[in-house]
Amino acid sequence: MALIVQKFGGSSVADRDHVFNVARIVADTRHAGNEVVVVVSAQGDTTDDLIQKAAEITDTPSLREMDMLLASGEQISVSLLAMALSKLGVQAVSLTGWQAGFMTDRAYSKARIRRIDTERVESELARNRVVVVAGFQGLNRMEDITTLGRGGSDTSAVALAAALHADRCQIYTDVEGVYTADPRKVPNAKKLSEITFDEMLELASLGAQVLNNRSVELAKKYGVELEVLSSLNPVPGTVVKEVTEDMEGMLIKGVAKDTNVAVISILEVPDVPGMSFKVFGALAQKNVNVDIILQSTGRGENKDLIFTVPLADAETAVEVLKENQPRFGGKEIRVEKNFAKVSVVGAGMQSNPGVASRMFEALFEANVNIHMISTSEIKISVIIDEADADKAVVAIHDAFIR
């Protein structure tokens, strides 16, 4: 008997028919002789609707109260799915995140899991029940409800699979697996049969929305083999694991687009030791994540610092920088928001020269201007105008994958 953790996203449980479809998938897995734990997201656009309800009350809700509000979405989903399973003759019990033992830190709206007490889940499994757990949520040491941020149900599922030493963690979505690009935007995008943790982590971090990047980090850390499947079409999906057998010899595994990008420039910072530390140390204290960083020679004895942050953090970043400007100087702080990050990812580029050249040639032929470039062993990212993002993805994808 295997222990399988299955996660279903909001679109998979959007309405009655979808809930019963998920219930049948879970029931089939249970009838095959497996123990099953299911992690579920809020239905459809429920989270967005709840955010809108808060906006009707105030423009500045506290993060604590937002977590209290948003956690209710998953509770609706788990109770409905447990009812549907019971209707199909499968014993099931629904649990909130805290009933399932998720303990987090105190960072409301983007909490991180500290530990999972699996006693309740294991006791329910011992009673031959399917355990349906609300994803995305937990409890901090103050016994306040916390949420894990967008995509947090993926993280909940992988963390629970690791804590339970599950044999498999299946992530069900509205697509059939991991593709070389968004199949809705790139007609000849190719579904991958398998991909490494490192490649998937890069793609998830760079804008691919199939898996949450924190979930991939956890899977890699604890050796949880993931499988990305469609909840609507019963076909083989994509396996995410440590080492793959790349029989196709693919140079790159995917092209990702991220429009959640703001570019911040600090002009004419004194070119002396410690200035970069003062700038990025101040941002780190406010949990502002910085991605691509460029440092120019500037003018005279000064330099320019240019870097990217998530769009949602742009205003916070500017406020922090202005508060700390007396510490690092700088003539002017600018923020620009009409940008996108387009990236290619693939372990094959480590041993194959010319990837950057081919990528830049594709962008040149598509008449796309590059503003910033960042590289690692298995990825190349460029910052371009947001208006050029879709054609850039198609051009780059066609240059590598035909």
mmCIF file with all atom_site columns, C-alpha atoms in Angstrom, residues 221-385:
data_model
loop_
_atom_site.group_PDB
_atom_site.id
_atom_site.type_symbol
_atom_site.label_atom_id
_atom_site.label_alt_id
_atom_site.label_comp_id
_atom_site.label_asym_id
_atom_site.label_entity_id
_atom_site.label_seq_id
_atom_site.pdbx_PDB_ins_code
_atom_site.Cartn_x
_atom_site.Cartn_y
_atom_site.Cartn_z
_atom_site.occupancy
_atom_site.B_iso_or_equiv
_atom_site.pdbx_formal_charge
_atom_site.auth_seq_id
_atom_site.auth_comp_id
_atom_site.auth_asym_id
_atom_site.auth_atom_id
_atom_site.pdbx_PDB_model_num
ATOM 1   C CA . LYS A 1 221 ? 15.410 19.448 -0.120  1.00 0.00 ? 221 LYS A CA 1
ATOM 2   C CA . TYR A 1 222 ? 13.449 16.434 1.114   1.00 0.00 ? 222 TYR A CA 1
ATOM 3   C CA . GLY A 1 223 ? 13.628 14.260 -2.001  1.00 0.00 ? 223 GLY A CA 1
ATOM 4   C CA . VAL A 1 224 ? 9.895  14.310 -2.743  1.00 0.00 ? 224 VAL A CA 1
ATOM 5   C CA . GLU A 1 225 ? 9.268  13.147 -6.294  1.00 0.00 ? 225 GLU A CA 1
ATOM 6   C CA . LEU A 1 226 ? 6.572  15.304 -7.881  1.00 0.00 ? 226 LEU A CA 1
ATOM 7   C CA . GLU A 1 227 ? 4.190  14.496 -10.684 1.00 0.00 ? 227 GLU A CA 1
ATOM 8   C CA . VAL A 1 228 ? 2.267  17.266 -12.478 1.00 0.00 ? 228 VAL A CA 1
ATOM 9   C CA . LEU A 1 229 ? -1.003 15.996 -13.952 1.00 0.00 ? 229 LEU A CA 1
ATOM 10  C CA . SER A 1 230 ? -4.233 17.257 -15.461 1.00 0.00 ? 230 SER A CA 1
ATOM 11  C CA . SER A 1 231 ? -7.379 16.957 -13.353 1.00 0.00 ? 231 SER A CA 1
ATOM 12  C CA . LEU A 1 232 ? -9.468 17.110 -16.542 1.00 0.00 ? 232 LEU A CA 1
ATOM 13  C CA . ASN A 1 233 ? -7.657 14.759 -18.912 1.00 0.00 ? 233 ASN A CA 1
ATOM 14  C CA . PRO A 1 234 ? -6.298 11.406 -17.626 1.00 0.00 ? 234 PRO A CA 1
ATOM 15  C CA . VAL A 1 235 ? -3.006 11.311 -19.531 1.00 0.00 ? 235 VAL A CA 1
ATOM 16  C CA . PRO A 1 236 ? 0.586  10.920 -18.308 1.00 0.00 ? 236 PRO A CA 1
ATOM 17  C CA . GLY A 1 237 ? 1.968  14.147 -16.880 1.00 0.00 ? 237 GLY A CA 1
ATOM 18  C CA . THR A 1 238 ? 5.451  15.434 -16.053 1.00 0.00 ? 238 THR A CA 1
ATOM 19  C CA . VAL A 1 239 ? 7.683  13.961 -13.351 1.00 0.00 ? 239 VAL A CA 1
ATOM 20  C CA . VAL A 1 240 ? 9.913  16.381 -11.444 1.00 0.00 ? 240 VAL A CA 1
ATOM 21  C CA . LYS A 1 241 ? 12.904 14.655 -9.856  1.00 0.00 ? 241 LYS A CA 1
ATOM 22  C CA . GLU A 1 242 ? 16.591 14.980 -9.038  1.00 0.00 ? 242 GLU A CA 1
ATOM 23  C CA . VAL A 1 243 ? 18.063 13.332 -12.143 1.00 0.00 ? 243 VAL A CA 1
ATOM 24  C CA . THR A 1 244 ? 16.371 12.790 -15.501 1.00 0.00 ? 244 THR A CA 1
ATOM 25  C CA . GLU A 1 245 ? 17.166 10.605 -18.498 1.00 0.00 ? 245 GLU A CA 1
ATOM 26  C CA . ASP A 1 246 ? 17.160 13.196 -21.251 1.00 0.00 ? 246 ASP A CA 1
ATOM 27  C CA . MET A 1 247 ? 16.819 10.864 -24.204 1.00 0.00 ? 247 MET A CA 1
ATOM 28  C CA . GLU A 1 248 ? 15.769 13.749 -26.459 1.00 0.00 ? 248 GLU A CA 1
ATOM 29  C CA . GLY A 1 249 ? 18.949 15.733 -25.799 1.00 0.00 ? 249 GLY A CA 1
ATOM 30  C CA . MET A 1 250 ? 17.031 18.972 -25.314 1.00 0.00 ? 250 MET A CA 1
ATOM 31  C CA . LEU A 1 251 ? 19.320 21.981 -25.006 1.00 0.00 ? 251 LEU A CA 1
ATOM 32  C CA . ILE A 1 252 ? 16.739 23.949 -23.047 1.00 0.00 ? 252 ILE A CA 1
ATOM 33  C CA . LYS A 1 253 ? 13.668 22.771 -21.129 1.00 0.00 ? 253 LYS A CA 1
ATOM 34  C CA . GLY A 1 254 ? 11.568 25.891 -21.190 1.00 0.00 ? 254 GLY A CA 1
ATOM 35  C CA . VAL A 1 255 ? 10.970 29.560 -21.882 1.00 0.00 ? 255 VAL A CA 1
ATOM 36  C CA . ALA A 1 256 ? 9.278  31.548 -19.112 1.00 0.00 ? 256 ALA A CA 1
ATOM 37  C CA . LYS A 1 257 ? 7.740  35.005 -18.981 1.00 0.00 ? 257 LYS A CA 1
ATOM 38  C CA . ASP A 1 258 ? 7.267  37.149 -15.879 1.00 0.00 ? 258 ASP A CA 1
ATOM 39  C CA . THR A 1 259 ? 5.499  40.517 -16.059 1.00 0.00 ? 259 THR A CA 1
ATOM 40  C CA . ASN A 1 260 ? 5.621  40.937 -12.290 1.00 0.00 ? 260 ASN A CA 1
ATOM 41  C CA . VAL A 1 261 ? 8.750  43.089 -12.593 1.00 0.00 ? 261 VAL A CA 1
ATOM 42  C CA . ALA A 1 262 ? 9.716  46.613 -11.605 1.00 0.00 ? 262 ALA A CA 1
ATOM 43  C CA . VAL A 1 263 ? 13.113 48.159 -12.337 1.00 0.00 ? 263 VAL A CA 1
ATOM 44  C CA . ILE A 1 264 ? 14.560 50.489 -9.708  1.00 0.00 ? 264 ILE A CA 1
ATOM 45  C CA . SER A 1 265 ? 17.531 52.755 -10.411 1.00 0.00 ? 265 SER A CA 1
ATOM 46  C CA . ILE A 1 266 ? 19.602 54.656 -7.856  1.00 0.00 ? 266 ILE A CA 1
ATOM 47  C CA . LEU A 1 267 ? 21.728 57.210 -9.683  1.00 0.00 ? 267 LEU A CA 1
ATOM 48  C CA . GLU A 1 268 ? 25.131 58.517 -8.641  1.00 0.00 ? 268 GLU A CA 1
ATOM 49  C CA . VAL A 1 269 ? 25.772 56.521 -5.481  1.00 0.00 ? 269 VAL A CA 1
ATOM 50  C CA . PRO A 1 270 ? 29.269 57.206 -4.033  1.00 0.00 ? 270 PRO A CA 1
ATOM 51  C CA . ASP A 1 271 ? 31.687 54.577 -5.350  1.00 0.00 ? 271 ASP A CA 1
ATOM 52  C CA . VAL A 1 272 ? 33.082 53.505 -1.964  1.00 0.00 ? 272 VAL A CA 1
ATOM 53  C CA . PRO A 1 273 ? 32.958 50.201 -0.039  1.00 0.00 ? 273 PRO A CA 1
ATOM 54  C CA . GLY A 1 274 ? 29.748 49.388 1.805   1.00 0.00 ? 274 GLY A CA 1
ATOM 55  C CA . MET A 1 275 ? 27.228 51.286 -0.295  1.00 0.00 ? 275 MET A CA 1
ATOM 56  C CA . SER A 1 276 ? 25.687 48.198 -1.888  1.00 0.00 ? 276 SER A CA 1
ATOM 57  C CA . PHE A 1 277 ? 25.372 46.615 1.554   1.00 0.00 ? 277 PHE A CA 1
ATOM 58  C CA . LYS A 1 278 ? 23.525 49.661 2.890   1.00 0.00 ? 278 LYS A CA 1
ATOM 59  C CA . VAL A 1 279 ? 21.094 49.631 -0.042  1.00 0.00 ? 279 VAL A CA 1
ATOM 60  C CA . PHE A 1 280 ? 20.296 45.928 -0.164  1.00 0.00 ? 280 PHE A CA 1
ATOM 61  C CA . GLY A 1 281 ? 20.543 45.448 3.608   1.00 0.00 ? 281 GLY A CA 1
ATOM 62  C CA . ALA A 1 282 ? 17.762 47.988 4.076   1.00 0.00 ? 282 ALA A CA 1
ATOM 63  C CA . LEU A 1 283 ? 15.601 46.190 1.502   1.00 0.00 ? 283 LEU A CA 1
ATOM 64  C CA . ALA A 1 284 ? 16.272 42.804 3.078   1.00 0.00 ? 284 ALA A CA 1
ATOM 65  C CA . GLN A 1 285 ? 15.049 44.051 6.461   1.00 0.00 ? 285 GLN A CA 1
ATOM 66  C CA . LYS A 1 286 ? 11.678 44.815 4.865   1.00 0.00 ? 286 LYS A CA 1
ATOM 67  C CA . ASN A 1 287 ? 11.554 41.404 3.101   1.00 0.00 ? 287 ASN A CA 1
ATOM 68  C CA . VAL A 1 288 ? 11.863 42.950 -0.363  1.00 0.00 ? 288 VAL A CA 1
ATOM 69  C CA . ASN A 1 289 ? 13.233 40.313 -2.729  1.00 0.00 ? 289 ASN A CA 1
ATOM 70  C CA . VAL A 1 290 ? 15.806 41.644 -5.196  1.00 0.00 ? 290 VAL A CA 1
ATOM 71  C CA . ASP A 1 291 ? 16.503 39.750 -8.404  1.00 0.00 ? 291 ASP A CA 1
ATOM 72  C CA . ILE A 1 292 ? 18.742 41.056 -11.204 1.00 0.00 ? 292 ILE A CA 1
ATOM 73  C CA . ILE A 1 293 ? 21.364 43.599 -10.101 1.00 0.00 ? 293 ILE A CA 1
ATOM 74  C CA . LEU A 1 294 ? 23.521 45.799 -12.332 1.00 0.00 ? 294 LEU A CA 1
ATOM 75  C CA . GLN A 1 295 ? 26.192 48.218 -11.146 1.00 0.00 ? 295 GLN A CA 1
ATOM 76  C CA . SER A 1 296 ? 27.531 50.728 -13.644 1.00 0.00 ? 296 SER A CA 1
ATOM 77  C CA . THR A 1 297 ? 30.673 52.827 -13.403 1.00 0.00 ? 297 THR A CA 1
ATOM 78  C CA . GLY A 1 298 ? 28.531 55.958 -13.328 1.00 0.00 ? 298 GLY A CA 1
ATOM 79  C CA . ARG A 1 299 ? 30.144 59.364 -13.513 1.00 0.00 ? 299 ARG A CA 1
ATOM 80  C CA . GLY A 1 300 ? 33.269 60.588 -11.733 1.00 0.00 ? 300 GLY A CA 1
ATOM 81  C CA . GLU A 1 301 ? 33.509 58.942 -8.318  1.00 0.00 ? 301 GLU A CA 1
ATOM 82  C CA . ASN A 1 302 ? 29.918 57.717 -8.405  1.00 0.00 ? 302 ASN A CA 1
ATOM 83  C CA . LYS A 1 303 ? 28.129 54.606 -9.673  1.00 0.00 ? 303 LYS A CA 1
ATOM 84  C CA . ASP A 1 304 ? 24.554 53.694 -10.617 1.00 0.00 ? 304 ASP A CA 1
ATOM 85  C CA . LEU A 1 305 ? 22.753 50.763 -8.991  1.00 0.00 ? 305 LEU A CA 1
ATOM 86  C CA . ILE A 1 306 ? 19.969 49.202 -11.068 1.00 0.00 ? 306 ILE A CA 1
ATOM 87  C CA . PHE A 1 307 ? 17.962 46.195 -9.926  1.00 0.00 ? 307 PHE A CA 1
ATOM 88  C CA . THR A 1 308 ? 14.595 44.462 -10.242 1.00 0.00 ? 308 THR A CA 1
ATOM 89  C CA . VAL A 1 309 ? 11.982 43.689 -7.585  1.00 0.00 ? 309 VAL A CA 1
ATOM 90  C CA . PRO A 1 310 ? 8.505  42.126 -7.752  1.00 0.00 ? 310 PRO A CA 1
ATOM 91  C CA . LEU A 1 311 ? 5.937  44.641 -8.946  1.00 0.00 ? 311 LEU A CA 1
ATOM 92  C CA . ALA A 1 312 ? 3.963  44.359 -5.715  1.00 0.00 ? 312 ALA A CA 1
ATOM 93  C CA . ASP A 1 313 ? 7.064  45.345 -3.713  1.00 0.00 ? 313 ASP A CA 1
ATOM 94  C CA . ALA A 1 314 ? 8.019  48.350 -5.848  1.00 0.00 ? 314 ALA A CA 1
ATOM 95  C CA . GLU A 1 315 ? 6.368  51.045 -3.745  1.00 0.00 ? 315 GLU A CA 1
ATOM 96  C CA . THR A 1 316 ? 7.652  49.516 -0.509  1.00 0.00 ? 316 THR A CA 1
ATOM 97  C CA . ALA A 1 317 ? 11.151 49.351 -1.973  1.00 0.00 ? 317 ALA A CA 1
ATOM 98  C CA . VAL A 1 318 ? 11.088 53.024 -2.992  1.00 0.00 ? 318 VAL A CA 1
ATOM 99  C CA . GLU A 1 319 ? 9.833  54.080 0.459   1.00 0.00 ? 319 GLU A CA 1
ATOM 100 C CA . VAL A 1 320 ? 12.604 52.082 2.165   1.00 0.00 ? 320 VAL A CA 1
ATOM 101 C CA . LEU A 1 321 ? 15.250 53.532 -0.133  1.00 0.00 ? 321 LEU A CA 1
ATOM 102 C CA . LYS A 1 322 ? 14.091 57.111 0.432   1.00 0.00 ? 322 LYS A CA 1
ATOM 103 C CA . GLU A 1 323 ? 14.096 56.564 4.196   1.00 0.00 ? 323 GLU A CA 1
ATOM 104 C CA . ASN A 1 324 ? 17.655 55.237 4.036   1.00 0.00 ? 324 ASN A CA 1
ATOM 105 C CA . GLN A 1 325 ? 18.980 57.565 1.319   1.00 0.00 ? 325 GLN A CA 1
ATOM 106 C CA . PRO A 1 326 ? 21.045 59.636 3.806   1.00 0.00 ? 326 PRO A CA 1
ATOM 107 C CA . ARG A 1 327 ? 23.045 56.459 4.527   1.00 0.00 ? 327 ARG A CA 1
ATOM 108 C CA . PHE A 1 328 ? 24.054 55.683 0.947   1.00 0.00 ? 328 PHE A CA 1
ATOM 109 C CA . GLY A 1 329 ? 23.526 58.955 -0.887  1.00 0.00 ? 329 GLY A CA 1
ATOM 110 C CA . GLY A 1 330 ? 22.488 58.868 -4.507  1.00 0.00 ? 330 GLY A CA 1
ATOM 111 C CA . LYS A 1 331 ? 21.203 61.741 -6.587  1.00 0.00 ? 331 LYS A CA 1
ATOM 112 C CA . GLU A 1 332 ? 17.909 60.182 -7.687  1.00 0.00 ? 332 GLU A CA 1
ATOM 113 C CA . ILE A 1 333 ? 15.738 57.078 -7.153  1.00 0.00 ? 333 ILE A CA 1
ATOM 114 C CA . ARG A 1 334 ? 13.636 55.947 -10.111 1.00 0.00 ? 334 ARG A CA 1
ATOM 115 C CA . VAL A 1 335 ? 11.078 53.167 -10.500 1.00 0.00 ? 335 VAL A CA 1
ATOM 116 C CA . GLU A 1 336 ? 9.835  51.866 -13.874 1.00 0.00 ? 336 GLU A CA 1
ATOM 117 C CA . LYS A 1 337 ? 7.072  49.276 -14.158 1.00 0.00 ? 337 LYS A CA 1
ATOM 118 C CA . ASN A 1 338 ? 6.436  48.520 -17.834 1.00 0.00 ? 338 ASN A CA 1
ATOM 119 C CA . PHE A 1 339 ? 8.943  45.679 -18.079 1.00 0.00 ? 339 PHE A CA 1
ATOM 120 C CA . ALA A 1 340 ? 8.939  41.897 -18.324 1.00 0.00 ? 340 ALA A CA 1
ATOM 121 C CA . LYS A 1 341 ? 11.519 39.212 -17.686 1.00 0.00 ? 341 LYS A CA 1
ATOM 122 C CA . VAL A 1 342 ? 11.895 36.478 -20.292 1.00 0.00 ? 342 VAL A CA 1
ATOM 123 C CA . SER A 1 343 ? 14.140 33.507 -19.546 1.00 0.00 ? 343 SER A CA 1
ATOM 124 C CA . VAL A 1 344 ? 15.408 30.270 -21.034 1.00 0.00 ? 344 VAL A CA 1
ATOM 125 C CA . VAL A 1 345 ? 16.168 27.353 -18.715 1.00 0.00 ? 345 VAL A CA 1
ATOM 126 C CA . GLY A 1 346 ? 17.959 24.085 -19.316 1.00 0.00 ? 346 GLY A CA 1
ATOM 127 C CA . ALA A 1 347 ? 20.709 21.990 -17.768 1.00 0.00 ? 347 ALA A CA 1
ATOM 128 C CA . GLY A 1 348 ? 21.937 21.312 -21.311 1.00 0.00 ? 348 GLY A CA 1
ATOM 129 C CA . MET A 1 349 ? 23.337 24.820 -21.667 1.00 0.00 ? 349 MET A CA 1
ATOM 130 C CA . GLN A 1 350 ? 26.095 24.023 -19.152 1.00 0.00 ? 350 GLN A CA 1
ATOM 131 C CA . SER A 1 351 ? 27.957 21.977 -21.754 1.00 0.00 ? 351 SER A CA 1
ATOM 132 C CA . ASN A 1 352 ? 26.756 23.639 -24.949 1.00 0.00 ? 352 ASN A CA 1
ATOM 133 C CA . PRO A 1 353 ? 28.205 27.004 -26.015 1.00 0.00 ? 353 PRO A CA 1
ATOM 134 C CA . GLY A 1 354 ? 26.205 29.466 -28.044 1.00 0.00 ? 354 GLY A CA 1
ATOM 135 C CA . VAL A 1 355 ? 22.913 29.465 -26.123 1.00 0.00 ? 355 VAL A CA 1
ATOM 136 C CA . ALA A 1 356 ? 23.145 33.168 -25.307 1.00 0.00 ? 356 ALA A CA 1
ATOM 137 C CA . SER A 1 357 ? 24.081 33.971 -28.889 1.00 0.00 ? 357 SER A CA 1
ATOM 138 C CA . ARG A 1 358 ? 21.096 32.075 -30.284 1.00 0.00 ? 358 ARG A CA 1
ATOM 139 C CA . MET A 1 359 ? 18.748 33.711 -27.781 1.00 0.00 ? 359 MET A CA 1
ATOM 140 C CA . PHE A 1 360 ? 19.991 37.218 -28.534 1.00 0.00 ? 360 PHE A CA 1
ATOM 141 C CA . GLU A 1 361 ? 19.805 36.548 -32.269 1.00 0.00 ? 361 GLU A CA 1
ATOM 142 C CA . ALA A 1 362 ? 16.158 35.517 -31.893 1.00 0.00 ? 362 ALA A CA 1
ATOM 143 C CA . LEU A 1 363 ? 15.397 38.728 -30.011 1.00 0.00 ? 363 LEU A CA 1
ATOM 144 C CA . PHE A 1 364 ? 17.228 40.797 -32.622 1.00 0.00 ? 364 PHE A CA 1
ATOM 145 C CA . GLU A 1 365 ? 15.252 39.210 -35.449 1.00 0.00 ? 365 GLU A CA 1
ATOM 146 C CA . ALA A 1 366 ? 12.027 39.915 -33.515 1.00 0.00 ? 366 ALA A CA 1
ATOM 147 C CA . ASN A 1 367 ? 13.153 43.547 -33.039 1.00 0.00 ? 367 ASN A CA 1
ATOM 148 C CA . VAL A 1 368 ? 13.141 43.260 -29.236 1.00 0.00 ? 368 VAL A CA 1
ATOM 149 C CA . ASN A 1 369 ? 15.456 45.527 -27.259 1.00 0.00 ? 369 ASN A CA 1
ATOM 150 C CA . ILE A 1 370 ? 17.259 44.151 -24.175 1.00 0.00 ? 370 ILE A CA 1
ATOM 151 C CA . HIS A 1 371 ? 17.614 46.359 -21.087 1.00 0.00 ? 371 HIS A CA 1
ATOM 152 C CA . MET A 1 372 ? 19.248 43.964 -18.602 1.00 0.00 ? 372 MET A CA 1
ATOM 153 C CA . ILE A 1 373 ? 20.790 40.486 -18.704 1.00 0.00 ? 373 ILE A CA 1
ATOM 154 C CA . SER A 1 374 ? 21.291 37.905 -15.958 1.00 0.00 ? 374 SER A CA 1
ATOM 155 C CA . THR A 1 375 ? 22.798 34.422 -16.259 1.00 0.00 ? 375 THR A CA 1
ATOM 156 C CA . SER A 1 376 ? 23.418 31.303 -14.201 1.00 0.00 ? 376 SER A CA 1
ATOM 157 C CA . GLU A 1 377 ? 24.643 27.830 -15.092 1.00 0.00 ? 377 GLU A CA 1
ATOM 158 C CA . ILE A 1 378 ? 21.229 26.736 -16.339 1.00 0.00 ? 378 ILE A CA 1
ATOM 159 C CA . LYS A 1 379 ? 19.346 29.942 -17.222 1.00 0.00 ? 379 LYS A CA 1
ATOM 160 C CA . ILE A 1 380 ? 19.585 33.225 -19.075 1.00 0.00 ? 380 ILE A CA 1
ATOM 161 C CA . SER A 1 381 ? 17.149 36.032 -18.279 1.00 0.00 ? 381 SER A CA 1
ATOM 162 C CA . VAL A 1 382 ? 16.613 39.341 -20.028 1.00 0.00 ? 382 VAL A CA 1
ATOM 163 C CA . ILE A 1 383 ? 14.590 42.380 -19.011 1.00 0.00 ? 383 ILE A CA 1
ATOM 164 C CA . ILE A 1 384 ? 12.637 43.793 -21.960 1.00 0.00 ? 384 ILE A CA 1
ATOM 165 C CA . ASP A 1 385 ? 9.650  46.062 -22.557 1.00 0.00 ? 385 ASP A CA 1
#
